[in-house]
């Protein structure tokens, strides 16, 4: 269901001195975007330009409240099941070109704000305040709701059957998605241990049957 037909509810309130208090308590209006038919007609270069424009529009809205926000680089080199990632240490946003090409309207209207919201939290809360918060916790949810007007859904529902070389899902102590190739999965089953780079906990799994092709990774 799109954000235009689903009611967005703000569920969190921050203290007046919190970095995100500037968001206020009113859900925002989603950013405008061309209709699905127009997006489907775009050539690859035009689609890439549209992606960059949507990222810049999301960042521009954030910078009206947080002018100190750094500008990340943007690439489309992400592979596999994950639609996008935000990396404050490397100062970049990465997106999955294949999933963008196959799911244009959903990707631009949902995935791009999703990752920019991560960037805002990383920069405004974590980097500025020298503290860590849960990836999809109250801070990220509030940015999604009160800055971008989008339901704060952790996972996407795009078909990843043609994009995923890593069908095995593993879990950890946070809600970061970990997907293993068949080779890494076999290593894990033989006793090799892998840890989450974010929370440090050992990964456990597998959590899924790859034959089901669950399309839930951000």
mmCIF file of C-alpha atoms in Angstrom:
data_model
loop_
_atom_site.group_PDB
_atom_site.id
_atom_site.type_symbol
_atom_site.label_atom_id
_atom_site.label_comp_id
_atom_site.label_asym_id
_atom_site.label_seq_id
_atom_site.Cartn_x
_atom_site.Cartn_y
_atom_site.Cartn_z
ATOM 1 C CA UNK A 1 0.000 0.000 0.000
ATOM 2 C CA UNK A 2 1.415 3.401 -0.917
ATOM 3 C CA UNK A 3 1.936 6.264 1.501
ATOM 4 C CA UNK A 4 -0.793 8.212 -0.272
ATOM 5 C CA UNK A 5 -3.437 5.681 0.807
ATOM 6 C CA UNK A 6 -2.081 4.598 4.172
ATOM 7 C CA UNK A 7 -2.496 6.815 7.220
ATOM 8 C CA UNK A 8 0.810 7.781 8.804
ATOM 9 C CA UNK A 9 0.791 8.007 12.581
ATOM 10 C CA UNK A 10 3.460 9.686 14.687
ATOM 11 C CA UNK A 11 4.093 7.465 17.713
ATOM 12 C CA UNK A 12 7.084 9.076 19.411
ATOM 13 C CA UNK A 13 7.786 12.273 21.302
ATOM 14 C CA UNK A 14 11.235 13.576 22.137
ATOM 15 C CA UNK A 15 12.307 15.929 24.902
ATOM 16 C CA UNK A 16 12.707 19.601 23.862
ATOM 17 C CA UNK A 17 16.500 19.335 24.037
ATOM 18 C CA UNK A 18 16.656 16.176 21.874
ATOM 19 C CA UNK A 19 18.361 16.536 18.488
ATOM 20 C CA UNK A 20 15.192 15.402 16.694
ATOM 21 C CA UNK A 21 12.780 17.640 18.596
ATOM 22 C CA UNK A 22 12.864 19.969 15.579
ATOM 23 C CA UNK A 23 10.768 17.420 13.703
ATOM 24 C CA UNK A 24 7.700 18.439 15.680
ATOM 25 C CA UNK A 25 4.693 16.192 16.198
ATOM 26 C CA UNK A 26 2.876 16.457 12.865
ATOM 27 C CA UNK A 27 3.326 13.858 10.105
ATOM 28 C CA UNK A 28 4.797 15.356 6.946
ATOM 29 C CA UNK A 29 3.490 15.284 3.389
ATOM 30 C CA UNK A 30 5.372 12.821 1.151
ATOM 31 C CA UNK A 31 7.657 14.285 -1.491
ATOM 32 C CA UNK A 32 6.089 14.584 -4.960
ATOM 33 C CA UNK A 33 7.030 11.980 -7.544
ATOM 34 C CA UNK A 34 6.118 11.240 -11.158
ATOM 35 C CA UNK A 35 3.479 8.561 -11.699
ATOM 36 C CA UNK A 36 4.413 4.933 -12.287
ATOM 37 C CA UNK A 37 3.818 5.075 -16.045
ATOM 38 C CA UNK A 38 6.129 8.039 -16.487
ATOM 39 C CA UNK A 39 8.832 6.357 -14.419
ATOM 40 C CA UNK A 40 8.572 3.135 -16.418
ATOM 41 C CA UNK A 41 9.207 5.088 -19.626
ATOM 42 C CA UNK A 42 12.517 6.518 -18.402
ATOM 43 C CA UNK A 43 15.765 5.418 -20.011
ATOM 44 C CA UNK A 44 18.547 4.151 -17.739
ATOM 45 C CA UNK A 45 20.395 7.517 -17.658
ATOM 46 C CA UNK A 46 17.143 9.356 -16.939
ATOM 47 C CA UNK A 47 16.261 6.894 -14.170
ATOM 48 C CA UNK A 48 19.669 7.365 -12.593
ATOM 49 C CA UNK A 49 19.205 11.131 -12.707
ATOM 50 C CA UNK A 50 15.748 10.743 -11.140
ATOM 51 C CA UNK A 51 17.225 8.687 -8.318
ATOM 52 C CA UNK A 52 19.829 11.356 -7.617
ATOM 53 C CA UNK A 53 17.173 14.065 -7.740
ATOM 54 C CA UNK A 54 15.010 12.167 -5.227
ATOM 55 C CA UNK A 55 17.980 11.740 -2.881
ATOM 56 C CA UNK A 56 18.746 15.455 -3.132
ATOM 57 C CA UNK A 57 15.088 16.336 -2.501
ATOM 58 C CA UNK A 58 15.079 14.172 0.644
ATOM 59 C CA UNK A 59 18.332 15.731 1.834
ATOM 60 C CA UNK A 60 17.126 19.255 1.065
ATOM 61 C CA UNK A 61 14.029 18.718 3.196
ATOM 62 C CA UNK A 62 16.190 17.411 6.039
ATOM 63 C CA UNK A 63 18.595 20.340 5.799
ATOM 64 C CA UNK A 64 15.798 22.841 6.335
ATOM 65 C CA UNK A 65 15.726 21.524 9.926
ATOM 66 C CA UNK A 66 19.293 20.266 10.201
ATOM 67 C CA UNK A 67 21.486 22.612 8.132
ATOM 68 C CA UNK A 68 24.626 20.976 9.509
ATOM 69 C CA UNK A 69 23.751 17.695 7.762
ATOM 70 C CA UNK A 70 26.595 16.441 5.579
ATOM 71 C CA UNK A 71 25.931 15.470 1.966
ATOM 72 C CA UNK A 72 26.715 11.810 1.164
ATOM 73 C CA UNK A 73 27.900 10.399 -2.123
ATOM 74 C CA UNK A 74 25.406 8.235 -4.019
ATOM 75 C CA UNK A 75 26.118 5.036 -5.928
ATOM 76 C CA UNK A 76 24.068 2.256 -7.514
ATOM 77 C CA UNK A 77 26.567 -0.558 -7.019
ATOM 78 C CA UNK A 78 24.756 -2.480 -4.297
ATOM 79 C CA UNK A 79 24.002 -6.094 -5.218
ATOM 80 C CA UNK A 80 21.786 -8.858 -3.932
ATOM 81 C CA UNK A 81 18.574 -8.619 -1.919
ATOM 82 C CA UNK A 82 19.262 -5.362 -0.121
ATOM 83 C CA UNK A 83 17.656 -2.312 -1.725
ATOM 84 C CA UNK A 84 19.825 0.357 -0.100
ATOM 85 C CA UNK A 85 22.304 1.135 2.652
ATOM 86 C CA UNK A 86 23.512 4.246 4.473
ATOM 87 C CA UNK A 87 27.119 4.442 5.663
ATOM 88 C CA UNK A 88 28.109 7.440 7.777
ATOM 89 C CA UNK A 89 31.731 6.319 8.166
ATOM 90 C CA UNK A 90 32.238 6.268 4.396
ATOM 91 C CA UNK A 91 29.811 9.166 3.922
ATOM 92 C CA UNK A 92 27.744 7.426 1.268
ATOM 93 C CA UNK A 93 24.374 6.011 0.275
ATOM 94 C CA UNK A 94 24.317 2.896 -1.874
ATOM 95 C CA UNK A 95 21.359 1.622 -3.861
ATOM 96 C CA UNK A 96 20.564 -1.540 -5.789
ATOM 97 C CA UNK A 97 20.243 -0.645 -9.461
ATOM 98 C CA UNK A 98 18.479 -3.859 -10.449
ATOM 99 C CA UNK A 99 15.807 -3.482 -7.777
ATOM 100 C CA UNK A 100 15.414 0.185 -8.701
ATOM 101 C CA UNK A 101 14.977 -0.677 -12.387
ATOM 102 C CA UNK A 102 12.364 -3.344 -11.652
ATOM 103 C CA UNK A 103 10.435 -1.457 -8.929
ATOM 104 C CA UNK A 104 10.782 2.190 -9.883
ATOM 105 C CA UNK A 105 7.911 3.926 -8.144
ATOM 106 C CA UNK A 106 8.148 1.910 -4.931
ATOM 107 C CA UNK A 107 11.918 2.306 -4.815
ATOM 108 C CA UNK A 108 11.922 6.068 -5.310
ATOM 109 C CA UNK A 109 8.977 6.754 -3.019
ATOM 110 C CA UNK A 110 9.882 4.323 -0.227
ATOM 111 C CA UNK A 111 13.469 3.053 -0.372
ATOM 112 C CA UNK A 112 15.160 6.387 -0.994
ATOM 113 C CA UNK A 113 13.489 8.160 1.972
ATOM 114 C CA UNK A 114 14.117 5.029 4.061
ATOM 115 C CA UNK A 115 17.877 5.249 3.524
ATOM 116 C CA UNK A 116 18.066 9.030 3.789
ATOM 117 C CA UNK A 117 16.208 8.723 7.101
ATOM 118 C CA UNK A 118 18.979 6.398 8.270
ATOM 119 C CA UNK A 119 21.496 9.002 7.137
ATOM 120 C CA UNK A 120 19.725 11.743 9.092
ATOM 121 C CA UNK A 121 19.723 9.666 12.281
ATOM 122 C CA UNK A 122 23.367 8.660 11.827
ATOM 123 C CA UNK A 123 24.428 12.252 11.332
ATOM 124 C CA UNK A 124 22.133 14.204 13.658
ATOM 125 C CA UNK A 125 21.841 11.726 16.529
ATOM 126 C CA UNK A 126 24.760 9.307 16.384
ATOM 127 C CA UNK A 127 27.606 11.318 14.895
ATOM 128 C CA UNK A 128 26.739 14.659 16.501
ATOM 129 C CA UNK A 129 25.766 13.175 19.854
ATOM 130 C CA UNK A 130 28.432 10.453 19.869
ATOM 131 C CA UNK A 131 25.852 7.829 20.751
ATOM 132 C CA UNK A 132 24.371 4.748 19.066
ATOM 133 C CA UNK A 133 20.699 3.961 18.566
ATOM 134 C CA UNK A 134 18.809 1.025 17.076
ATOM 135 C CA UNK A 135 18.803 1.135 13.248
ATOM 136 C CA UNK A 136 14.980 1.138 13.032
ATOM 137 C CA UNK A 137 14.248 2.518 16.470
ATOM 138 C CA UNK A 138 12.129 5.529 17.533
ATOM 139 C CA UNK A 139 14.559 8.034 16.012
ATOM 140 C CA UNK A 140 14.423 6.526 12.518
ATOM 141 C CA UNK A 141 10.666 5.976 12.763
ATOM 142 C CA UNK A 142 10.101 9.610 13.687
ATOM 143 C CA UNK A 143 12.198 10.853 10.771
ATOM 144 C CA UNK A 144 10.244 8.638 8.381
ATOM 145 C CA UNK A 145 6.925 9.889 9.766
ATOM 146 C CA UNK A 146 7.477 13.552 10.566
ATOM 147 C CA UNK A 147 10.031 14.416 7.904
ATOM 148 C CA UNK A 148 8.993 12.250 4.958
ATOM 149 C CA UNK A 149 5.391 11.267 5.707
ATOM 150 C CA UNK A 150 5.986 7.565 5.093
ATOM 151 C CA UNK A 151 4.977 4.575 7.248
ATOM 152 C CA UNK A 152 8.183 3.394 8.981
ATOM 153 C CA UNK A 153 8.306 -0.117 7.539
ATOM 154 C CA UNK A 154 11.562 -1.963 8.136
ATOM 155 C CA UNK A 155 11.390 -4.349 5.184
ATOM 156 C CA UNK A 156 10.497 -4.071 1.519
ATOM 157 C CA UNK A 157 8.338 -6.465 -0.508
ATOM 158 C CA UNK A 158 10.095 -6.269 -3.849
ATOM 159 C CA UNK A 159 10.750 -9.432 -5.827
ATOM 160 C CA UNK A 160 14.442 -10.256 -5.422
ATOM 161 C CA UNK A 161 14.432 -13.535 -7.365
ATOM 162 C CA UNK A 162 16.633 -12.138 -10.139
ATOM 163 C CA UNK A 163 18.823 -10.020 -7.870
ATOM 164 C CA UNK A 164 19.868 -12.245 -4.992
ATOM 165 C CA UNK A 165 23.062 -14.338 -5.010
ATOM 166 C CA UNK A 166 22.720 -14.578 -1.202
ATOM 167 C CA UNK A 167 19.528 -16.513 -0.395
ATOM 168 C CA UNK A 168 20.288 -17.555 3.205
ATOM 169 C CA UNK A 169 19.076 -15.214 5.972
ATOM 170 C CA UNK A 170 20.864 -15.013 9.340
ATOM 171 C CA UNK A 171 19.956 -12.993 12.423
ATOM 172 C CA UNK A 172 21.783 -11.167 15.217
ATOM 173 C CA UNK A 173 21.049 -8.982 18.243
ATOM 174 C CA UNK A 174 19.887 -5.970 16.249
ATOM 175 C CA UNK A 175 17.558 -5.783 13.245
ATOM 176 C CA UNK A 176 20.323 -5.593 10.635
ATOM 177 C CA UNK A 177 19.718 -7.971 7.706
ATOM 178 C CA UNK A 178 22.422 -10.567 6.982
ATOM 179 C CA UNK A 179 22.210 -12.687 3.833
ATOM 180 C CA UNK A 180 24.692 -15.472 3.125
ATOM 181 C CA UNK A 181 25.718 -17.009 -0.153
ATOM 182 C CA UNK A 182 25.434 -20.798 -0.354
ATOM 183 C CA UNK A 183 29.197 -21.041 0.213
ATOM 184 C CA UNK A 184 29.156 -18.862 3.356
ATOM 185 C CA UNK A 185 26.055 -20.699 4.595
ATOM 186 C CA UNK A 186 27.889 -24.015 4.165
ATOM 187 C CA UNK A 187 30.859 -22.616 6.099
ATOM 188 C CA UNK A 188 28.534 -21.519 8.918
ATOM 189 C CA UNK A 189 26.944 -24.964 9.057
ATOM 190 C CA UNK A 190 30.424 -26.493 9.378
ATOM 191 C CA UNK A 191 31.087 -24.342 12.432
ATOM 192 C CA UNK A 192 32.589 -21.101 11.096
ATOM 193 C CA UNK A 193 31.393 -18.134 13.144
ATOM 194 C CA UNK A 194 30.338 -14.762 11.744
ATOM 195 C CA UNK A 195 29.519 -11.642 13.756
ATOM 196 C CA UNK A 196 27.410 -8.553 13.087
ATOM 197 C CA UNK A 197 29.617 -5.522 12.523
ATOM 198 C CA UNK A 198 27.031 -3.299 14.158
ATOM 199 C CA UNK A 199 26.053 -5.104 17.393
ATOM 200 C CA UNK A 200 28.964 -7.551 17.618
ATOM 201 C CA UNK A 201 26.772 -10.579 18.267
ATOM 202 C CA UNK A 202 27.297 -13.893 16.544
ATOM 203 C CA UNK A 203 25.002 -14.482 13.579
ATOM 204 C CA UNK A 204 22.582 -17.383 13.878
ATOM 205 C CA UNK A 205 20.533 -19.175 11.298
ATOM 206 C CA UNK A 206 19.453 -19.906 8.737
ATOM 207 C CA UNK A 207 16.158 -18.163 9.409
ATOM 208 C CA UNK A 208 14.527 -18.871 6.081
ATOM 209 C CA UNK A 209 13.999 -21.388 3.341
ATOM 210 C CA UNK A 210 15.573 -19.775 0.242
ATOM 211 C CA UNK A 211 13.114 -21.617 -1.986
ATOM 212 C CA UNK A 212 10.408 -19.338 -0.632
ATOM 213 C CA UNK A 213 12.267 -16.314 -2.006
ATOM 214 C CA UNK A 214 11.225 -14.006 0.847
ATOM 215 C CA UNK A 215 11.572 -10.456 -0.420
ATOM 216 C CA UNK A 216 12.015 -8.596 2.827
ATOM 217 C CA UNK A 217 15.532 -7.161 3.008
ATOM 218 C CA UNK A 218 16.125 -3.420 3.036
#
